[in-house]
PDB file of C-alpha atoms in Angstrom:
ATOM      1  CA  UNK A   1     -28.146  42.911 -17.033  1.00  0.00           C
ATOM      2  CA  UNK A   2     -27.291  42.084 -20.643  1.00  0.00           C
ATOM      3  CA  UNK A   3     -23.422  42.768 -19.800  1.00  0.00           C
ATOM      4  CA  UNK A   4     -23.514  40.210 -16.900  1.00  0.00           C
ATOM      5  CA  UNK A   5     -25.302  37.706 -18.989  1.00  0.00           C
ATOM      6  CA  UNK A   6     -22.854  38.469 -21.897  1.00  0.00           C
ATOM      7  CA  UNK A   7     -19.872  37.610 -19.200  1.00  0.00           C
ATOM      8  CA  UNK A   8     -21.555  34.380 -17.808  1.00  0.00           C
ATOM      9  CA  UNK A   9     -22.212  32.982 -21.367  1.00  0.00           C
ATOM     10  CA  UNK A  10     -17.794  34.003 -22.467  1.00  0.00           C
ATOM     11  CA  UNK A  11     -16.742  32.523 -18.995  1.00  0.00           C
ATOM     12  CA  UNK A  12     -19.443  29.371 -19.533  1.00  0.00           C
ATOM     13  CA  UNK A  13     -17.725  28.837 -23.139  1.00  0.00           C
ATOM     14  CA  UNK A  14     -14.750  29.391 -21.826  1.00  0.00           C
ATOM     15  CA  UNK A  15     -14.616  26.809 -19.034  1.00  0.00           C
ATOM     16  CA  UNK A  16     -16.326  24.034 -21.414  1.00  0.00           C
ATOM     17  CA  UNK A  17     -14.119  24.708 -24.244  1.00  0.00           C
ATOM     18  CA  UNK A  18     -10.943  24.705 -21.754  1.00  0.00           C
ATOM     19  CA  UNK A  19     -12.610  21.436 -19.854  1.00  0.00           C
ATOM     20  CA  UNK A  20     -11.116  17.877 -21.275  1.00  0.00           C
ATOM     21  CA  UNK A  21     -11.382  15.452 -18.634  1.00  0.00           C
ATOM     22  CA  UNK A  22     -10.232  12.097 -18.513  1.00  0.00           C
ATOM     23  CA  UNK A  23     -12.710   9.320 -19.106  1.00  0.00           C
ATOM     24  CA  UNK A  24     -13.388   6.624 -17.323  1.00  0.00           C
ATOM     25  CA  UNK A  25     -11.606   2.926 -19.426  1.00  0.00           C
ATOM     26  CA  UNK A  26      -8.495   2.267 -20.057  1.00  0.00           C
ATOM     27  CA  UNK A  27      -5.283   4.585 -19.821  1.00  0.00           C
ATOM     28  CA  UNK A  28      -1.734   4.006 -20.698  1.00  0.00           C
ATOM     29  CA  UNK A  29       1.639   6.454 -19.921  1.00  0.00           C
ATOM     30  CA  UNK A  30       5.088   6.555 -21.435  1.00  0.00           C
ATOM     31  CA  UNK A  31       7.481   8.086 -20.037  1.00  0.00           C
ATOM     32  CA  UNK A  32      11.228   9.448 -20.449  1.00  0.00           C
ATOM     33  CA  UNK A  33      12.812  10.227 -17.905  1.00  0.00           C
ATOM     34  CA  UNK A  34      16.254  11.636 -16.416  1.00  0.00           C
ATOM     35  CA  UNK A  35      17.655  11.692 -12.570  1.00  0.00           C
ATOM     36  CA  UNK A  36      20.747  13.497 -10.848  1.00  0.00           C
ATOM     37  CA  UNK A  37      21.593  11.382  -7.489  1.00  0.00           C
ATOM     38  CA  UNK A  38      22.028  12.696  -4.278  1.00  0.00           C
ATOM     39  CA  UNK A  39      22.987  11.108  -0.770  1.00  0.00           C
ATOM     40  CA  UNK A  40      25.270   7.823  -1.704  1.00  0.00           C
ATOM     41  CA  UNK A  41      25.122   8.199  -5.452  1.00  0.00           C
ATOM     42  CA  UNK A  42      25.977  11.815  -5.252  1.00  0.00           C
ATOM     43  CA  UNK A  43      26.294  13.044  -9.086  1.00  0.00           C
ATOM     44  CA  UNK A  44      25.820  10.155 -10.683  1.00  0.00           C
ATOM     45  CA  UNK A  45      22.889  10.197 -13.096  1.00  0.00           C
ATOM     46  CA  UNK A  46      20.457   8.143 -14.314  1.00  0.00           C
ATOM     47  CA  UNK A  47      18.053   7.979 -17.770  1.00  0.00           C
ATOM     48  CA  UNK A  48      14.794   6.298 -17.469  1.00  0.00           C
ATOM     49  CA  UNK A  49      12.213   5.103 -19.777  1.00  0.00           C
ATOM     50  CA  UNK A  50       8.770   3.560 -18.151  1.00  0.00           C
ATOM     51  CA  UNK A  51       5.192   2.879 -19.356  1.00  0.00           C
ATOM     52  CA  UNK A  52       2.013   1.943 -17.017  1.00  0.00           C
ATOM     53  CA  UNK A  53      -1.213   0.914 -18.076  1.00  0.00           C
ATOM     54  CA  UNK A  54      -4.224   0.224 -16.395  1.00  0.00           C
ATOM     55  CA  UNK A  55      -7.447   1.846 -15.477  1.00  0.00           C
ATOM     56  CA  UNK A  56      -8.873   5.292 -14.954  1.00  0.00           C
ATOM     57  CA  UNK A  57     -11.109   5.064 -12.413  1.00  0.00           C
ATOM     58  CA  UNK A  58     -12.890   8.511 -12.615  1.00  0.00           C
ATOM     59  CA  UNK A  59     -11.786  11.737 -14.268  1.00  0.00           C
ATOM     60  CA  UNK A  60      -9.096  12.307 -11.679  1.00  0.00           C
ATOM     61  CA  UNK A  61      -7.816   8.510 -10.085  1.00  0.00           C
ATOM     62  CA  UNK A  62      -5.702   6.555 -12.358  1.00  0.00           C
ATOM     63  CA  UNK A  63      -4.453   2.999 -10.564  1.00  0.00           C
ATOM     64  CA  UNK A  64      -2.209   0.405 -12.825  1.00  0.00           C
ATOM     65  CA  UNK A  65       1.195  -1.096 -13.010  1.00  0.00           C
ATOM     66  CA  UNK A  66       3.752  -0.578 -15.058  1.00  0.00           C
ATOM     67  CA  UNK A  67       7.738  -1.327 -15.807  1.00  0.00           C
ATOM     68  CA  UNK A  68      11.049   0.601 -16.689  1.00  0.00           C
ATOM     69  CA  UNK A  69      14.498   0.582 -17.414  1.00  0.00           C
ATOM     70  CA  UNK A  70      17.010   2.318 -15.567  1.00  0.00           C
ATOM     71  CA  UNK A  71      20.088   2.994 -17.090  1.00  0.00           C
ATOM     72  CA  UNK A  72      22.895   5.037 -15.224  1.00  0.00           C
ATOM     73  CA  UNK A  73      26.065   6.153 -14.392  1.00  0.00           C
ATOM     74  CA  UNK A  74      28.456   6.312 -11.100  1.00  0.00           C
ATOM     75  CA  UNK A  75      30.561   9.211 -10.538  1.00  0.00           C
ATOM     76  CA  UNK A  76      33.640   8.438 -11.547  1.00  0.00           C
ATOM     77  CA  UNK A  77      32.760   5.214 -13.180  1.00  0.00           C
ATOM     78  CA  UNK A  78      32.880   4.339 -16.880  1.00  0.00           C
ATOM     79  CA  UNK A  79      30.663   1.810 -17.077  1.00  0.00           C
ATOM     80  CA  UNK A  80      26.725   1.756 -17.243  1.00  0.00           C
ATOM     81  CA  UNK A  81      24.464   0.189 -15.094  1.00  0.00           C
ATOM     82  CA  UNK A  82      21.110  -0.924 -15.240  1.00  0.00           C
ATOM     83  CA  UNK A  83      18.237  -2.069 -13.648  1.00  0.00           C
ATOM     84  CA  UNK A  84      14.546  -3.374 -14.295  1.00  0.00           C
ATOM     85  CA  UNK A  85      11.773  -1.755 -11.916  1.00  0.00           C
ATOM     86  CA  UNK A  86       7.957  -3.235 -11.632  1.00  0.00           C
ATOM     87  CA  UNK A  87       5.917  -1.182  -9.866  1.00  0.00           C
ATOM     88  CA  UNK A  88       2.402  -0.310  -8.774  1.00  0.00           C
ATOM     89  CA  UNK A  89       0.949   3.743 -10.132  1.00  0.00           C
ATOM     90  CA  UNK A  90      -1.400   5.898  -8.722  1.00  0.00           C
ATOM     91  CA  UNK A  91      -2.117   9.094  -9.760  1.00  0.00           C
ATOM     92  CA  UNK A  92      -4.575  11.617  -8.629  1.00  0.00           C
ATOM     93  CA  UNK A  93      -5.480  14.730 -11.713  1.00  0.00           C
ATOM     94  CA  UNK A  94      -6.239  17.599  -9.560  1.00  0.00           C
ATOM     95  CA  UNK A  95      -8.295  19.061 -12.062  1.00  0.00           C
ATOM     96  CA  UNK A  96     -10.876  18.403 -15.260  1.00  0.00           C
ATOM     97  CA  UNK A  97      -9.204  20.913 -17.258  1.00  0.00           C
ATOM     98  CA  UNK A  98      -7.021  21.202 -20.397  1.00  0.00           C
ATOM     99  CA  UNK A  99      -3.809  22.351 -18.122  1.00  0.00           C
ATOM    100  CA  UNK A 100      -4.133  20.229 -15.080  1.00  0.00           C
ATOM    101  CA  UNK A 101      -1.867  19.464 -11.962  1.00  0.00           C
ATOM    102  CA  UNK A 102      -1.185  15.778 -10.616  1.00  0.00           C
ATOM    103  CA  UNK A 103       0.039  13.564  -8.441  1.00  0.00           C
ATOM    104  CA  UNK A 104       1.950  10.552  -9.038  1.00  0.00           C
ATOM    105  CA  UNK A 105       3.390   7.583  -7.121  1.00  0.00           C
ATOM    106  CA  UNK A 106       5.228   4.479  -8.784  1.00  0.00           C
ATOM    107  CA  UNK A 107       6.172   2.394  -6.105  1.00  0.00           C
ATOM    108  CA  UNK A 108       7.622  -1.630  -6.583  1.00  0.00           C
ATOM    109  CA  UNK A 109      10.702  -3.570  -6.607  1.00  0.00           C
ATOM    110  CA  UNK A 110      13.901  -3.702  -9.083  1.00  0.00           C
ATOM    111  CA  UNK A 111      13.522  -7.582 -10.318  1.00  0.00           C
ATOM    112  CA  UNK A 112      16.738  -7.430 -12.346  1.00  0.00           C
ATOM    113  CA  UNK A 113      19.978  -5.754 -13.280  1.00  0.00           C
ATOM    114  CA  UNK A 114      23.213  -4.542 -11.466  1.00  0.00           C
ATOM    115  CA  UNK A 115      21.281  -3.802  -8.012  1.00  0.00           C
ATOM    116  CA  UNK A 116      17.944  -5.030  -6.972  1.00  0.00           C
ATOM    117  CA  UNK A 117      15.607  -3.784  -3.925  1.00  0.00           C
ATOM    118  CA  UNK A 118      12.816  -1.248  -3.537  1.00  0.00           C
ATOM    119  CA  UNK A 119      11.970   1.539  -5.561  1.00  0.00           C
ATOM    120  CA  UNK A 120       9.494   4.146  -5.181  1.00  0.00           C
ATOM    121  CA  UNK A 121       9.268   7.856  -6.768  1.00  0.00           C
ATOM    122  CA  UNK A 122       6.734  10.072  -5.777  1.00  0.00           C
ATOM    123  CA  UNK A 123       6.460  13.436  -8.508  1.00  0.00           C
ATOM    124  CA  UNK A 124       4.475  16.082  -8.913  1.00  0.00           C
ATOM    125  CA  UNK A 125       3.674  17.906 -12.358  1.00  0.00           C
ATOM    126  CA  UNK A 126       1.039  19.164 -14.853  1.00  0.00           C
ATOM    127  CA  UNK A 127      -0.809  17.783 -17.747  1.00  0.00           C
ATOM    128  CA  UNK A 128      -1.433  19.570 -20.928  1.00  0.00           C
ATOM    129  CA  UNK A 129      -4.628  17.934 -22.788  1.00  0.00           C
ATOM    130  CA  UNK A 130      -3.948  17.309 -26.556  1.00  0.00           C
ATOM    131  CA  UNK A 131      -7.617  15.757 -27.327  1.00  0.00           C
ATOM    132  CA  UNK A 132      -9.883  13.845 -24.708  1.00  0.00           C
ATOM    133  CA  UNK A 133      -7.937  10.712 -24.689  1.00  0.00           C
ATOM    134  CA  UNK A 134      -4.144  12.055 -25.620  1.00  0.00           C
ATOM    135  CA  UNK A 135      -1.965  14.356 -23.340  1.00  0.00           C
ATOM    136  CA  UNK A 136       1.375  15.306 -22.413  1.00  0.00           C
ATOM    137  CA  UNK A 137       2.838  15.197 -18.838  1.00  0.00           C
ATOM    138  CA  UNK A 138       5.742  16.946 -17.471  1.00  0.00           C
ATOM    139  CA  UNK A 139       6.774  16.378 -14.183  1.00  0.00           C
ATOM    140  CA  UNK A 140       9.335  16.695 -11.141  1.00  0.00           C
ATOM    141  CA  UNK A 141       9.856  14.364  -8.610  1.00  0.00           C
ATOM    142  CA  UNK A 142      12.675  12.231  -6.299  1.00  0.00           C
ATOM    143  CA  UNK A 143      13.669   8.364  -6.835  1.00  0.00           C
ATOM    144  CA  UNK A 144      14.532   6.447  -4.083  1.00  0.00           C
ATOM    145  CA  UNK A 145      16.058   2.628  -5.162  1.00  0.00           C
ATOM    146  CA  UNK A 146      17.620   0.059  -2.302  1.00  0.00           C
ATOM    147  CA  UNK A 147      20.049  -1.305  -3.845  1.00  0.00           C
ATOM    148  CA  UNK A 148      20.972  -3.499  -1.658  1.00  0.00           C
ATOM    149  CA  UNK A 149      24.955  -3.028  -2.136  1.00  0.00           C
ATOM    150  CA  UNK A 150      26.953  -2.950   0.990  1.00  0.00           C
ATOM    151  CA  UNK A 151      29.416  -0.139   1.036  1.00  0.00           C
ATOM    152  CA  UNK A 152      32.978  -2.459   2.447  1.00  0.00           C
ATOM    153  CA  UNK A 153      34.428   0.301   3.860  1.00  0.00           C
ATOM    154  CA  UNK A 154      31.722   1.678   6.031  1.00  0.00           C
ATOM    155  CA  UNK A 155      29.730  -1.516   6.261  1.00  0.00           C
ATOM    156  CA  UNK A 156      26.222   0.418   5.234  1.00  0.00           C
ATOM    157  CA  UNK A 157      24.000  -0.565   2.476  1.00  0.00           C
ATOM    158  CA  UNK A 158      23.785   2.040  -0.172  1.00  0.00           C
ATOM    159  CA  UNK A 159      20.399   3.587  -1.717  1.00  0.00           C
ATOM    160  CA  UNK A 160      20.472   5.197  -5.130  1.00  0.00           C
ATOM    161  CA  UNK A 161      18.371   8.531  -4.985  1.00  0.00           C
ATOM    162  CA  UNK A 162      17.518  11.967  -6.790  1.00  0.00           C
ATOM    163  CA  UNK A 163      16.000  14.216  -8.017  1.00  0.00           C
ATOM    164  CA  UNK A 164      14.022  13.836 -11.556  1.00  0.00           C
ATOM    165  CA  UNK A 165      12.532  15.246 -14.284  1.00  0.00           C
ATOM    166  CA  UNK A 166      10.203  13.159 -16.401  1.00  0.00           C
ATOM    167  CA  UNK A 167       8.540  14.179 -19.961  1.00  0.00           C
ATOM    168  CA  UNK A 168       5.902  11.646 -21.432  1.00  0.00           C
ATOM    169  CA  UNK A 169       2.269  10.580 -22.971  1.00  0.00           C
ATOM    170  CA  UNK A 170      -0.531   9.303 -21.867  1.00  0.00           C
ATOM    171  CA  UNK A 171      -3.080   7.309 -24.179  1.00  0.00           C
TER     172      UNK A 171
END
């Protein structure tokens, strides 16, 4: 009897000590981020750098808007491109813990730059809890941009997307 008590109380501590949920308020991300294309844009690459902010709902729904800029490169091309994205964000924290998985989903329109359409980029990834209000997010994810450029010698618009990796903060 005292060993299972013993084992309830270490697991008890264990799960409280391990346990830093997000509060409810205000909640902020910045993000870098970095994308190999696929399909039209076939190993070109693109860097990213966005930020959301808006409100955490509970401990695991986040919902806000946010804004980026794209920089990349064609395959094949020296120049460097860019474009501006404003999006919506929700993202779902699986858990209440200090290592937790999430989901993500930026989704909006490229207002300026080079190409503008639609952009959306679902990613999945995990959250590492630095204090109750600080943590750091790595994730993986694919980008899909309309860029609305029509290709002259097939006569089909071409979409920029990929596969990416993101590191960032959230506040």
């Amino acid at each position: 009897m005292k060993k299972r008590f013993i084992a309830v109380a270490v697991a008890t501590a264990f799960i409280s000590a391990n346990t830093l949920a997000v509060e409810p308020g205000y909640r902020g991300f910045f993000d870098y981020g970095y994308m190999v294309g696929t399909g039209d844009f076939e190993s070109s690459t693109l860097n990213e750098i966005t930020t959301s902010h808006g409100y955490q709902i509970c401990p695991q729904l986040f919902v806000g808007a946010g804004a980026g800029v794209h920089l990349y490169k064609f395959n094949g091309d020296d120049g460097i491109h860019y474009n501006l994205p404003v999006f919506g964000n929700v993202r779902y924290d699986i858990l209440e813990t200090k290592f937790t998985p999430f989901i993500d989903v930026k989704g909006g329109y490229s207002v300026a730059g080079e190409f503008t359409g639609a952009y959306v980029s679902p990613s999945v990834g995990c959250r590492m809890a630095v204090s109750s209000r600080v943590g750091i997010n790595l994730s993986a994810g694919y980008t899909y941009m309309k860029t609305g450029y029509e290709y002259v010698k097939s006569g089909k618009d071409l979409n920029m997307t990929g596969i990416n990796i993101r590191l960032g903060i959230d506040f």
